[in-house]
Coordinates of C-alpha atoms in Angstrom, one line a residue:
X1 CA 39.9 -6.6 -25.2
X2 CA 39.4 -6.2 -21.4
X3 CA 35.9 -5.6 -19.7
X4 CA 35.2 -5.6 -16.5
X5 CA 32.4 -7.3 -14.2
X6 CA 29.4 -6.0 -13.2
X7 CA 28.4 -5.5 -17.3
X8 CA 25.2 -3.8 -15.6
X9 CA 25.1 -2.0 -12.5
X10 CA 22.5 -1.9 -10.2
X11 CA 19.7 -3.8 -9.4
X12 CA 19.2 -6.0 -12.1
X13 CA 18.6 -9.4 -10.8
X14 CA 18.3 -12.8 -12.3
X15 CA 19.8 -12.4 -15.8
X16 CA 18.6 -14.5 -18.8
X17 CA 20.1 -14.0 -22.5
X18 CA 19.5 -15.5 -26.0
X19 CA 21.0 -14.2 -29.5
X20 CA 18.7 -13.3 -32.5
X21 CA 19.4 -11.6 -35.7
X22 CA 22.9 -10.5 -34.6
X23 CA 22.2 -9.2 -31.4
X24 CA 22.0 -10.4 -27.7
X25 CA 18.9 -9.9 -25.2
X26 CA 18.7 -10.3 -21.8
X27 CA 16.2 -9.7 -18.7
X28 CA 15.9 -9.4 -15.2
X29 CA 13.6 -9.5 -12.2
X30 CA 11.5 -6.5 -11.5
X31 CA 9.3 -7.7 -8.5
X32 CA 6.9 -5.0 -7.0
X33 CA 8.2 -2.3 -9.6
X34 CA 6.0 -1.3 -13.1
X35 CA 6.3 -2.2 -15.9
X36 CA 7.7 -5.4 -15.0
X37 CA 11.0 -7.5 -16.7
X38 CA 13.7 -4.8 -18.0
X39 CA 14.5 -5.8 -21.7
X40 CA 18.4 -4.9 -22.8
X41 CA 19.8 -5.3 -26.1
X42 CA 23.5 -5.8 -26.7
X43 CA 25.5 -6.4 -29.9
X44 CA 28.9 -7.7 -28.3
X45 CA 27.5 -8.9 -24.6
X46 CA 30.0 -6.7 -22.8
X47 CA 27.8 -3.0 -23.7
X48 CA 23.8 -3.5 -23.0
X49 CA 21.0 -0.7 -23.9
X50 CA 18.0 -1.0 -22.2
X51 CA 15.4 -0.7 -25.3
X52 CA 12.3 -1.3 -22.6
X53 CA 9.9 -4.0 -20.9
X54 CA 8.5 -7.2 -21.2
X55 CA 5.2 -6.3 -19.2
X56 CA 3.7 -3.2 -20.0
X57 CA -0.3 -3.5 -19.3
X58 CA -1.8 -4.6 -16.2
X59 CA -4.1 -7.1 -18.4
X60 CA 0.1 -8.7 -18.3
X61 CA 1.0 -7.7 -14.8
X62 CA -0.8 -7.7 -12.2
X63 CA 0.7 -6.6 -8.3
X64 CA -1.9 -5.6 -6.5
X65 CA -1.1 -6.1 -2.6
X66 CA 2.6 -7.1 -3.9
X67 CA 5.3 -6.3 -0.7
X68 CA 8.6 -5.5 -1.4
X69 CA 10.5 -8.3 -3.3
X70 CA 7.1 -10.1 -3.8
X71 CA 5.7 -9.7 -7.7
X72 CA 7.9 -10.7 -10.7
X73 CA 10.8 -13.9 -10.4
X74 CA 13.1 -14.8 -12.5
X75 CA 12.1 -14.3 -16.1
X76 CA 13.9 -16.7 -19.1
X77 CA 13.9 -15.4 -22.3
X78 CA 14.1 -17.8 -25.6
X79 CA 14.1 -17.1 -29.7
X80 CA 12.6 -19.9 -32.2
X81 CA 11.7 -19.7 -35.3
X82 CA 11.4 -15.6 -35.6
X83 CA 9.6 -15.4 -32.3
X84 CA 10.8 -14.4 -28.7
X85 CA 9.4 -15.9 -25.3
X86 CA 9.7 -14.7 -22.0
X87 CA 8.6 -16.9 -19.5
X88 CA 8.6 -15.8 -15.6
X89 CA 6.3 -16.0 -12.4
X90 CA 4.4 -13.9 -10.9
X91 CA 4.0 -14.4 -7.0
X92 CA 1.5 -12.2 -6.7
X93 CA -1.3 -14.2 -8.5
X94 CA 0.7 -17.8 -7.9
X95 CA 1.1 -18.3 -11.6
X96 CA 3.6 -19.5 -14.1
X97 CA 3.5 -18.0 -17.6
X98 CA 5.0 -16.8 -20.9
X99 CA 4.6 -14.3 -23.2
X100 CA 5.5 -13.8 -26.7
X101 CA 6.4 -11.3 -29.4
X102 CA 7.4 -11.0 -33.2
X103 CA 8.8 -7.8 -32.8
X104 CA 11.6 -7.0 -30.1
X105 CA 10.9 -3.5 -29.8
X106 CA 7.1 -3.9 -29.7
X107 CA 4.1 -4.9 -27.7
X108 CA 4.4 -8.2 -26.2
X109 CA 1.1 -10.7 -25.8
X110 CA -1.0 -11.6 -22.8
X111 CA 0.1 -14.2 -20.8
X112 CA -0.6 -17.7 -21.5
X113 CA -0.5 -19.8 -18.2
X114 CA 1.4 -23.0 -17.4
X115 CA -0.2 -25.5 -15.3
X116 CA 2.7 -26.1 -13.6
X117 CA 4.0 -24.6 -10.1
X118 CA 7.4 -23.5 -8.8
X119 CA 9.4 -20.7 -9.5
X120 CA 12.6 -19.5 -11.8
X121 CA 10.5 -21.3 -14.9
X122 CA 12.6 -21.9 -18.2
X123 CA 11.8 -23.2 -21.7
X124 CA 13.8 -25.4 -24.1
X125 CA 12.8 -25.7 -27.4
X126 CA 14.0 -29.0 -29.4
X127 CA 13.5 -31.0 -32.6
X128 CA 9.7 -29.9 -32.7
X129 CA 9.2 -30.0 -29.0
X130 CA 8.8 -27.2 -26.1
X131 CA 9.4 -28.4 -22.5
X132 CA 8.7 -26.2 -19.7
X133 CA 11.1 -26.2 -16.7
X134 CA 10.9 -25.0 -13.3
X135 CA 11.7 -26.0 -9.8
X136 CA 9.7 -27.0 -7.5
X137 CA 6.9 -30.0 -7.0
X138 CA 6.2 -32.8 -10.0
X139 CA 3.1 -34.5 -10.5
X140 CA 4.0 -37.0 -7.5
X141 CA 5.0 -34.5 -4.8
X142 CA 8.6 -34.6 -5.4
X143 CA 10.4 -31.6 -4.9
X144 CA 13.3 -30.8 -7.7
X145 CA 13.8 -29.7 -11.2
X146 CA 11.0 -30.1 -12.8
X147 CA 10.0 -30.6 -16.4
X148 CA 6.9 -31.3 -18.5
X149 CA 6.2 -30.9 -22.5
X150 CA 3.6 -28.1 -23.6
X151 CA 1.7 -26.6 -26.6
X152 CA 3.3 -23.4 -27.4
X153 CA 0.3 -21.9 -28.7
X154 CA -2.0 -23.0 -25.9
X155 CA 0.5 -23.9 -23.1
X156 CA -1.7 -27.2 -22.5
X157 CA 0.6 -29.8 -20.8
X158 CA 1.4 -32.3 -23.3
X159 CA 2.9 -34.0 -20.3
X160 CA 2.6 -35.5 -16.8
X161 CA 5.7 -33.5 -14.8
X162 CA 8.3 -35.0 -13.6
X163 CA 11.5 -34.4 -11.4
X164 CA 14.5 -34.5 -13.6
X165 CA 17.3 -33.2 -11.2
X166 CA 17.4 -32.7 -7.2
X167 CA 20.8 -30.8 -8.0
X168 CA 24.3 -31.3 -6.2
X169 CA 23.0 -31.1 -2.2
X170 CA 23.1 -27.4 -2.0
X171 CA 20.0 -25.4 -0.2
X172 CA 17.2 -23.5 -2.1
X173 CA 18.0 -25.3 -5.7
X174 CA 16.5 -22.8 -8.7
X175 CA 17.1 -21.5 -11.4
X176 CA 16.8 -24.6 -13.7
X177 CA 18.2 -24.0 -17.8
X178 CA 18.2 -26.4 -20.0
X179 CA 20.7 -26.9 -23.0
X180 CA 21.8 -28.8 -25.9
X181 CA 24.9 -28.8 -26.8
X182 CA 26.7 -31.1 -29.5
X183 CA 24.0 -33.1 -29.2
X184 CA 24.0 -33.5 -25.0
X185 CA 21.5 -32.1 -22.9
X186 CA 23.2 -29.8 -19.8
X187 CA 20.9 -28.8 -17.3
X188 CA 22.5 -25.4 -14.7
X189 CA 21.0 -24.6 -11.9
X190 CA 21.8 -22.3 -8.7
X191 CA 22.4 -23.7 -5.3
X192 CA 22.8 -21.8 -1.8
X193 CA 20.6 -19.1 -1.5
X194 CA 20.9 -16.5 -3.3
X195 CA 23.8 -14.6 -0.7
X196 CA 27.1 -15.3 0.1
X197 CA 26.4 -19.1 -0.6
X198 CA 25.1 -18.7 -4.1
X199 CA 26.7 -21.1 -6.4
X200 CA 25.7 -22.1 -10.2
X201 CA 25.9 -26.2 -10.6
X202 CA 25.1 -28.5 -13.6
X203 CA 24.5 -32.4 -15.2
X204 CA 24.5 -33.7 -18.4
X205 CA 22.4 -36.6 -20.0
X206 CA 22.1 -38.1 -23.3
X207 CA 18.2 -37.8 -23.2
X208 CA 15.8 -34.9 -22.2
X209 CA 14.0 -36.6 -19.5
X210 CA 17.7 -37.7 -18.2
X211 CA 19.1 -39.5 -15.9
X212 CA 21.3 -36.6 -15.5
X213 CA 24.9 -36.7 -13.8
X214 CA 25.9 -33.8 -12.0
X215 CA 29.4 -32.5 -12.6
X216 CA 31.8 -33.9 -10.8
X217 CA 33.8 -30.8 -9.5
X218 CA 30.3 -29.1 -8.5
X219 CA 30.1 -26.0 -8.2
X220 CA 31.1 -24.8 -11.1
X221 CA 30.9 -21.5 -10.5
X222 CA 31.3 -19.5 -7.0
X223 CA 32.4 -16.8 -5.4
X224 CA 31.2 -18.3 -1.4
X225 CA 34.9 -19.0 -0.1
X226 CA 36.4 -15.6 -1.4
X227 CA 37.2 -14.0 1.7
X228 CA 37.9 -10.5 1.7
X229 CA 36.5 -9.7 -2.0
X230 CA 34.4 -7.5 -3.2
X231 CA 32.1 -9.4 -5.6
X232 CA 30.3 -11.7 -3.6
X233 CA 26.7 -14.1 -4.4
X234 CA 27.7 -15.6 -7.5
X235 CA 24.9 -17.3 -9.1
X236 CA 21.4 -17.4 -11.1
X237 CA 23.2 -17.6 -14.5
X238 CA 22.5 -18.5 -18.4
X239 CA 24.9 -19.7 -20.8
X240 CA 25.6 -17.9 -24.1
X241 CA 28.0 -18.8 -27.0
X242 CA 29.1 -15.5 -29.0
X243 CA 29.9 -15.9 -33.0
X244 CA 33.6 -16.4 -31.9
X245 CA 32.7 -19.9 -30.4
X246 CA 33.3 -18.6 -27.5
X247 CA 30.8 -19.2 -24.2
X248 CA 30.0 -17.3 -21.3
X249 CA 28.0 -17.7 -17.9
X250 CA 25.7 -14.0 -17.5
X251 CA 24.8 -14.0 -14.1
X252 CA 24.1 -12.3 -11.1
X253 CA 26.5 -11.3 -8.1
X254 CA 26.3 -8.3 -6.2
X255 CA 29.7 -5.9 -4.6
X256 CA 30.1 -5.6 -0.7
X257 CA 30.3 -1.6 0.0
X258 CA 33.7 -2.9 1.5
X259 CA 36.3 -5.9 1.2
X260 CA 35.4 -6.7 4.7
X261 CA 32.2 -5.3 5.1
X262 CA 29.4 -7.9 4.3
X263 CA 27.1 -5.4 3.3
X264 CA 25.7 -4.5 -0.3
X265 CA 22.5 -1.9 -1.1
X266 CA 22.9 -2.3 -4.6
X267 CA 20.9 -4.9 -5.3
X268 CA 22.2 -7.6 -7.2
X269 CA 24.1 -6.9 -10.8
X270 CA 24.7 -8.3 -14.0
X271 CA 28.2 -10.1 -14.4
X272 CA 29.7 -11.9 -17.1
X273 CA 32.5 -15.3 -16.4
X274 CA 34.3 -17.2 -19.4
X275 CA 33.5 -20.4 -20.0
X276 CA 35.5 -23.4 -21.3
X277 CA 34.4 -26.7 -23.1
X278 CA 36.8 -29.5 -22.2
X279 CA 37.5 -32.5 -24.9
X280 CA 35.0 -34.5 -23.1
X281 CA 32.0 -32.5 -23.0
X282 CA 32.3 -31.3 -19.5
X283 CA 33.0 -27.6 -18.8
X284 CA 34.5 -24.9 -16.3
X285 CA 34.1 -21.4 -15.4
X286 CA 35.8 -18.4 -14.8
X287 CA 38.9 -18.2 -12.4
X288 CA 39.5 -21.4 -11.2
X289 CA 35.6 -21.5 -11.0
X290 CA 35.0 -17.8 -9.5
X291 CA 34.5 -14.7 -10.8
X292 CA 36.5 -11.6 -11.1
X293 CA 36.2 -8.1 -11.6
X294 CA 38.1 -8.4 -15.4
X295 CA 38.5 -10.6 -17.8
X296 CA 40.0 -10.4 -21.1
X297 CA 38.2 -12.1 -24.4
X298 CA 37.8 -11.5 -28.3
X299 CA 35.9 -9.0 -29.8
X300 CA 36.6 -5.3 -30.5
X301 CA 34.5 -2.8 -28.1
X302 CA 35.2 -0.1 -25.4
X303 CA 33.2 -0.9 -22.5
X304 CA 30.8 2.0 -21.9
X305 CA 28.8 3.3 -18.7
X306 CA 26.4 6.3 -18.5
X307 CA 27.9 8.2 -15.2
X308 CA 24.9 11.0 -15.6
X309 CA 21.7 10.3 -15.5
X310 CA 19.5 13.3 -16.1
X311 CA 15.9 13.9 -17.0
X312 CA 17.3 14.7 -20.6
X313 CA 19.0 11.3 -20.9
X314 CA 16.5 9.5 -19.9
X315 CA 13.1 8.1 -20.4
X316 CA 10.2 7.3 -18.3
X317 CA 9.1 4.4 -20.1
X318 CA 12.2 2.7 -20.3
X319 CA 14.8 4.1 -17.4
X320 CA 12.3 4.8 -14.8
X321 CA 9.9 2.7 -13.1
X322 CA 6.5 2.5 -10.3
X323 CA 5.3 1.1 -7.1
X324 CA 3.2 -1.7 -8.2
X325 CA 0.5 -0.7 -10.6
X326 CA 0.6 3.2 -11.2
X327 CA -2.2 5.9 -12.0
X328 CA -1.1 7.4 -14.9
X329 CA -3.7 10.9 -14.5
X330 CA -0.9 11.4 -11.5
X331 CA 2.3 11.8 -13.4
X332 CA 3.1 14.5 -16.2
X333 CA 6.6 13.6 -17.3
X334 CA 9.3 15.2 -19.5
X335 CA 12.6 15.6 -20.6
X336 CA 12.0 18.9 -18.2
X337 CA 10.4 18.2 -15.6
X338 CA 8.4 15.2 -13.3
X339 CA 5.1 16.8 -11.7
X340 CA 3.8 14.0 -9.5
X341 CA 0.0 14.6 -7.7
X342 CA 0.4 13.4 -4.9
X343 CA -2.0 10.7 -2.2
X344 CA -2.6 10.0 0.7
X345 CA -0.4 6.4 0.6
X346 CA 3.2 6.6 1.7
X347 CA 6.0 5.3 1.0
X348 CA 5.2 2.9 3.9
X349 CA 1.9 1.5 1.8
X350 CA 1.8 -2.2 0.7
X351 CA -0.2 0.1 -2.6
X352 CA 0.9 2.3 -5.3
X353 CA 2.0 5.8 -3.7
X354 CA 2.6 9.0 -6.1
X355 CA 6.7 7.5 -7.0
X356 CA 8.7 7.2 -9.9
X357 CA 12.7 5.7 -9.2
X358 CA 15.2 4.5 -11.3
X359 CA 18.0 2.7 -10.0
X360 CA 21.3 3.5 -8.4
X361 CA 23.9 2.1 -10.1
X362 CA 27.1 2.5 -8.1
X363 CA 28.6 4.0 -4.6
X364 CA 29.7 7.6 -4.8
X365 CA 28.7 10.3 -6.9
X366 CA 26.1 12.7 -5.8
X367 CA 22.5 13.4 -6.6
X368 CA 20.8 16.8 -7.0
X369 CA 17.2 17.8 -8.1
X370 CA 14.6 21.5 -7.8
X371 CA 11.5 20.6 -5.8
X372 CA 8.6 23.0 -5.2
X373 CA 5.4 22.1 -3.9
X374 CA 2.1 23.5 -2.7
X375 CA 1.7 21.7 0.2
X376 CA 2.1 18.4 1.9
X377 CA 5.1 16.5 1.0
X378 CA 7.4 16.2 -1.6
X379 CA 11.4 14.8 -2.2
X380 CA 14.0 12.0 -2.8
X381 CA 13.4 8.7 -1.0
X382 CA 16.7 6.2 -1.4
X383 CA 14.4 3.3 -1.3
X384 CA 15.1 -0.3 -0.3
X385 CA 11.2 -1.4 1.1
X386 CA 8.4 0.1 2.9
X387 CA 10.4 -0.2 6.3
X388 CA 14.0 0.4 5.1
X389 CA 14.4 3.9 3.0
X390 CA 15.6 7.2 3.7
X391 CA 13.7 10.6 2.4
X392 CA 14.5 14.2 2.4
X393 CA 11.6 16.4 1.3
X394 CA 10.0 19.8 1.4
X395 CA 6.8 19.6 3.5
X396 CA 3.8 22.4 4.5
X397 CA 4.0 22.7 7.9
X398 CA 2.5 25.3 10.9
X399 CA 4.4 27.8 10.3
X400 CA 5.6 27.2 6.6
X401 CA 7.5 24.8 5.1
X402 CA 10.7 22.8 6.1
X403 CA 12.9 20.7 5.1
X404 CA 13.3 17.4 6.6
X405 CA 16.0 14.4 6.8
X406 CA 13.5 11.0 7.6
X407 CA 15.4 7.7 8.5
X408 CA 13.5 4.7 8.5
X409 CA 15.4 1.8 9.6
X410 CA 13.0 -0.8 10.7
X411 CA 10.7 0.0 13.3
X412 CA 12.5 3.1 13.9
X413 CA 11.0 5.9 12.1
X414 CA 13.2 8.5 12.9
X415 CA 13.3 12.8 11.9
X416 CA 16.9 13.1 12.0
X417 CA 16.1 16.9 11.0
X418 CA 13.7 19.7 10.5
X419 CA 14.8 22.9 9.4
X420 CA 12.9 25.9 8.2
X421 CA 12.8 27.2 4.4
X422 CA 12.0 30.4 3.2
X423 CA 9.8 29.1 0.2
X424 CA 8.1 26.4 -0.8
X425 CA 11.1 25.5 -3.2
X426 CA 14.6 24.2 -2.6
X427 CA 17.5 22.3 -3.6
X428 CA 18.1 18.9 -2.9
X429 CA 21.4 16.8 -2.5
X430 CA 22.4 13.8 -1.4
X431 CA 26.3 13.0 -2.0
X432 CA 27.4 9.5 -1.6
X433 CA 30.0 6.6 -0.9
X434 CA 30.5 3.2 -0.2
X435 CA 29.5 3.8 3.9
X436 CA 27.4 6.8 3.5
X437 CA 24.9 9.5 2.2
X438 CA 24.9 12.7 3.4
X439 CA 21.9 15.0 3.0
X440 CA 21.9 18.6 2.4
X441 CA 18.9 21.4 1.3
X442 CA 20.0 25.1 -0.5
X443 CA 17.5 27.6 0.8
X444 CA 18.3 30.8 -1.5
X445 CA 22.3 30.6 -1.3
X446 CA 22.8 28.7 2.1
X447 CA 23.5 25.4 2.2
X448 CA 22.1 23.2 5.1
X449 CA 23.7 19.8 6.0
X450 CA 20.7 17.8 7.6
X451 CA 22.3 14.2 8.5
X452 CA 23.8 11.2 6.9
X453 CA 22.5 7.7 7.1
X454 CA 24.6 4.8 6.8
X455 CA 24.7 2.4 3.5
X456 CA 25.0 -0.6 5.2
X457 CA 20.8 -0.1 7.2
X458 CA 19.8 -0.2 3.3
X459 CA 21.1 -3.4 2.1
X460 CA 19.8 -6.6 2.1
X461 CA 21.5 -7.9 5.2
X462 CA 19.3 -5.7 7.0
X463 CA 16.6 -5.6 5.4
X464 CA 16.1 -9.0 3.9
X465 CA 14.3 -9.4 0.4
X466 CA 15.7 -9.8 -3.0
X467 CA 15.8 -5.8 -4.5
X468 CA 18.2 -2.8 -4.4
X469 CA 18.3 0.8 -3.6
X470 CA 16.2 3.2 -6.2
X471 CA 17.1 6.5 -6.3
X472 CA 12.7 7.6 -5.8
X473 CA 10.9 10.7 -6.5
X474 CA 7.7 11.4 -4.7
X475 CA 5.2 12.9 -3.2
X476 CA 2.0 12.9 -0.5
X477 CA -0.2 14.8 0.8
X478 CA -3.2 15.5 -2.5
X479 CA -0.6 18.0 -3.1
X480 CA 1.3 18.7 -6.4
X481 CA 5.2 18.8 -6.5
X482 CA 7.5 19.9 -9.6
X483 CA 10.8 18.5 -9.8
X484 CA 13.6 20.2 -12.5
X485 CA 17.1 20.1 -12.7
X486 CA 17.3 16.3 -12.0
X487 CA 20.7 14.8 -12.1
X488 CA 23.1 12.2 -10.5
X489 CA 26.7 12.1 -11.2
X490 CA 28.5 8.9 -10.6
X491 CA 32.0 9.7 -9.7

């Protein structure tokens, strides 16, 4: 069978996957955005459901004062002995820790803290031990991959930690896995930022604590020389073997909105690269070591993607997320209708304004939704960070209300429109394309166009950080705004 890459669209960073009782799991960065850590299920790695979140109470996350792309890195999730781990960081509070659960589709524990720093933390678990990986300092000051043994029911150190691995040369080394495999331990990192340098690197050693010898060919997997293709930042991966014996790097990459336009708003996506074990020990990846948009592997399934999202297809608690740690009394949600009370914080706010987004998944298609309001502000934001987002509301003004077309680019906080509406009620739409979104309000039975914006001022060339565009609902102003008729059709 034939699937083709990104297996999830969107902005789903930073993919980590085990196998338990038949089925696949895998999870992804969330940063800034509550709950925190998407949780997907897959039976044949190609199709994945999102069944919910790792971190669903505050007491578990905490991102207070968390900027854009600041909050949750890189989670790792692990299965032993009838139990799952997810292990992440949390910039906002400078922590390492993990988290654990019996029960996949349940509540998952408070966090137990690792006294160890760095980022992109992993666990192995092996013959009776746990060792805790991450990269950044050891106990000595030296800067690397770096591992130490702990308790799994207290996460004491059991361990001084020490620097296994100072990878093949590349810049910003992370994303440290450890493995073993036919009784060799592989440790796979990522090299070279995580944009068009990415790259996924590895060594092998006989022992836990190494010496480990990096792959010869190194990288083993990159998509940094592939001028004039799409899929571009190869890197951040995990290994998984399927029942077929088969293996397979999951990882993240992201799509430029053109061949030759380094661009992409997305965010970076899940893909999925072939692996192959070689006689001795060593292996390679993908397409002469990079990825492409199809491959073709066992298994029988029909790759499947949801093209309409909808209110009714949807849920809050799984599909939907918040800016940083919501107030629940400010949110009334349905398979209806969203009411949202709105505040006085904006979208602007390093705080928690009246929001609810879920992500967008592809370039064109269009979006539509009802909004009526009672005053201040209320509409769709296409939302990349406080500075970089574009919004196109209803709002109270002197004489009324109006509908307005806001591009924020920047410093540049620019009305691009203001046109009157005969009610405090309209229809919004936003049709989009690889280069553009175009904005447009239905007062009765006329349709206004208001502007377009450009993709390219929403992606992460311009605006920097590590997220992707959300497709946002909100609203300001102590007001409260209804939104019906929700839908976005991905063409």
């Amino acid at each position: 069978m034939i699937y083709k890459n990104p297996i999830i669209r969107g902005f789903y960073p930073d993919p980590s996957v085990c196998a338990a009782n038949g089925k696949y799991y895998m999870v992804c960065s969330s940063f800034q955005y509550f709950p925190g850590v998407p949780l997907f299920e897959s039976s044949d790695l190609v199709n994945w459901k999102q069944i919910g979140h790792c971190l669903t109470k505050r007491s578990q996350l905490e991102l207070e004062g968390a900027a854009s792309s600041a909050g949750v890195f890189a989670p790792t999730i692990r299965y032993n002995n009838g139990r799952f781990y997810m292990v992440t960081t949390n910039t906002s509070t400078n922590e390492n820790f993990y988290i654990y659960t019996d029960d996949i589709y349940g509540e998952w524990s408070d966090p137990i803290v690792i006294e160890q720093g760095g980022i992109d933390p992993s666990l192995l678990f092996d013959d009776g031990h746990v060792y805790f990986i991450s990269n950044g300092a050891d106990d000595s000051g030296t800067e690397g991959v770096t591992q130490c043994e702990i308790d799994i029911k207290t996460g004491e150190k059991l361990s001084p930690s020490k620097n296994i691995w100072k990878g093949s040369g590349g810049r910003y080394l992370e994303s440290p896995h450890m493995y073993r495999i036919n009784g060799e331990y592989y440790l796979m990192a990522a090299e070279g930022g995580t944009e068009y340098g990415h790259m996924i690197t590895y060594a092998r050693s006989s022992s836990v604590w190494g010496p480990f010898d990096g792959y010869k060919e190194n990288p083993v997997l990159t998509n940094r020389n592939l001028g004039g293709y799409m899929i571009q930042g190869v890197g951040h991966g995990d290994l998984i073997q399927d029942p077929n014996g088969e293996w397979f790097i999951i990882h993240l990459g992201f799509r430029q909105i053109d061949r030759w336009m380094p661009y992409h708003h997305l965010g970076r996506e899940v893909f999925m690269t072939p692996v192959s074990f070689s006689k001795d020990g060593w292996f390679t990846a993908g397409t002469c070591g990079t990825t492409r948009e199809e491959y073709e592997i066992s298994g029988n399934f029909r790759q499947q993607f949801r093209n309409i999202i909808t209110f009714e297809n949807t849920s809050p608690d799984i599909d939907w997320c918040y800016m940083r740690n919501p107030d629940p009394s400010r949110y009334e949600l349905s398979n209806e209708k969203f009411i949202l009370r709105g505040t006085d914080k904006t979208l602007e706010d390093i705080a928690s304004p009246a929001f609810i987004g879920i992500r967008q998944q592809d370039f064109c298609g269009e979006i539509t939704c009802d909004i009526s309001l009672d005053k201040g502000e209320a509409g769709i934001t296409l939302f990349m960070d406080e500075q970089e987002h574009y919004d196109i509301a209803i709002r109270s003004s002197e004489s009324g209300f109006e509908a307005v077309l806001k591009l924020n680019i920047g410093d540049i906080k620019h009305v691009q429109a203001a046109i009157p509406v005969s009610v405090s009620s309209a229809k919004l739409t936003i049709e989009m394309n690889n280069f553009f979104y175009k904005f447009s309000v239905t007062d009765g039975e006329e349709k206004h166009v208001l502007g377009i914006g450009q993709t390219k001022y929403l992606s992460s060339e311009v605006a920097s950080g590590f997220t992707g565009v959300l497709i946002g609902l909100y609203a300001q102003g102590n007001n409260i705004a209804e939104f019906t008729n929700f839908r976005v059709e991905y063409k």
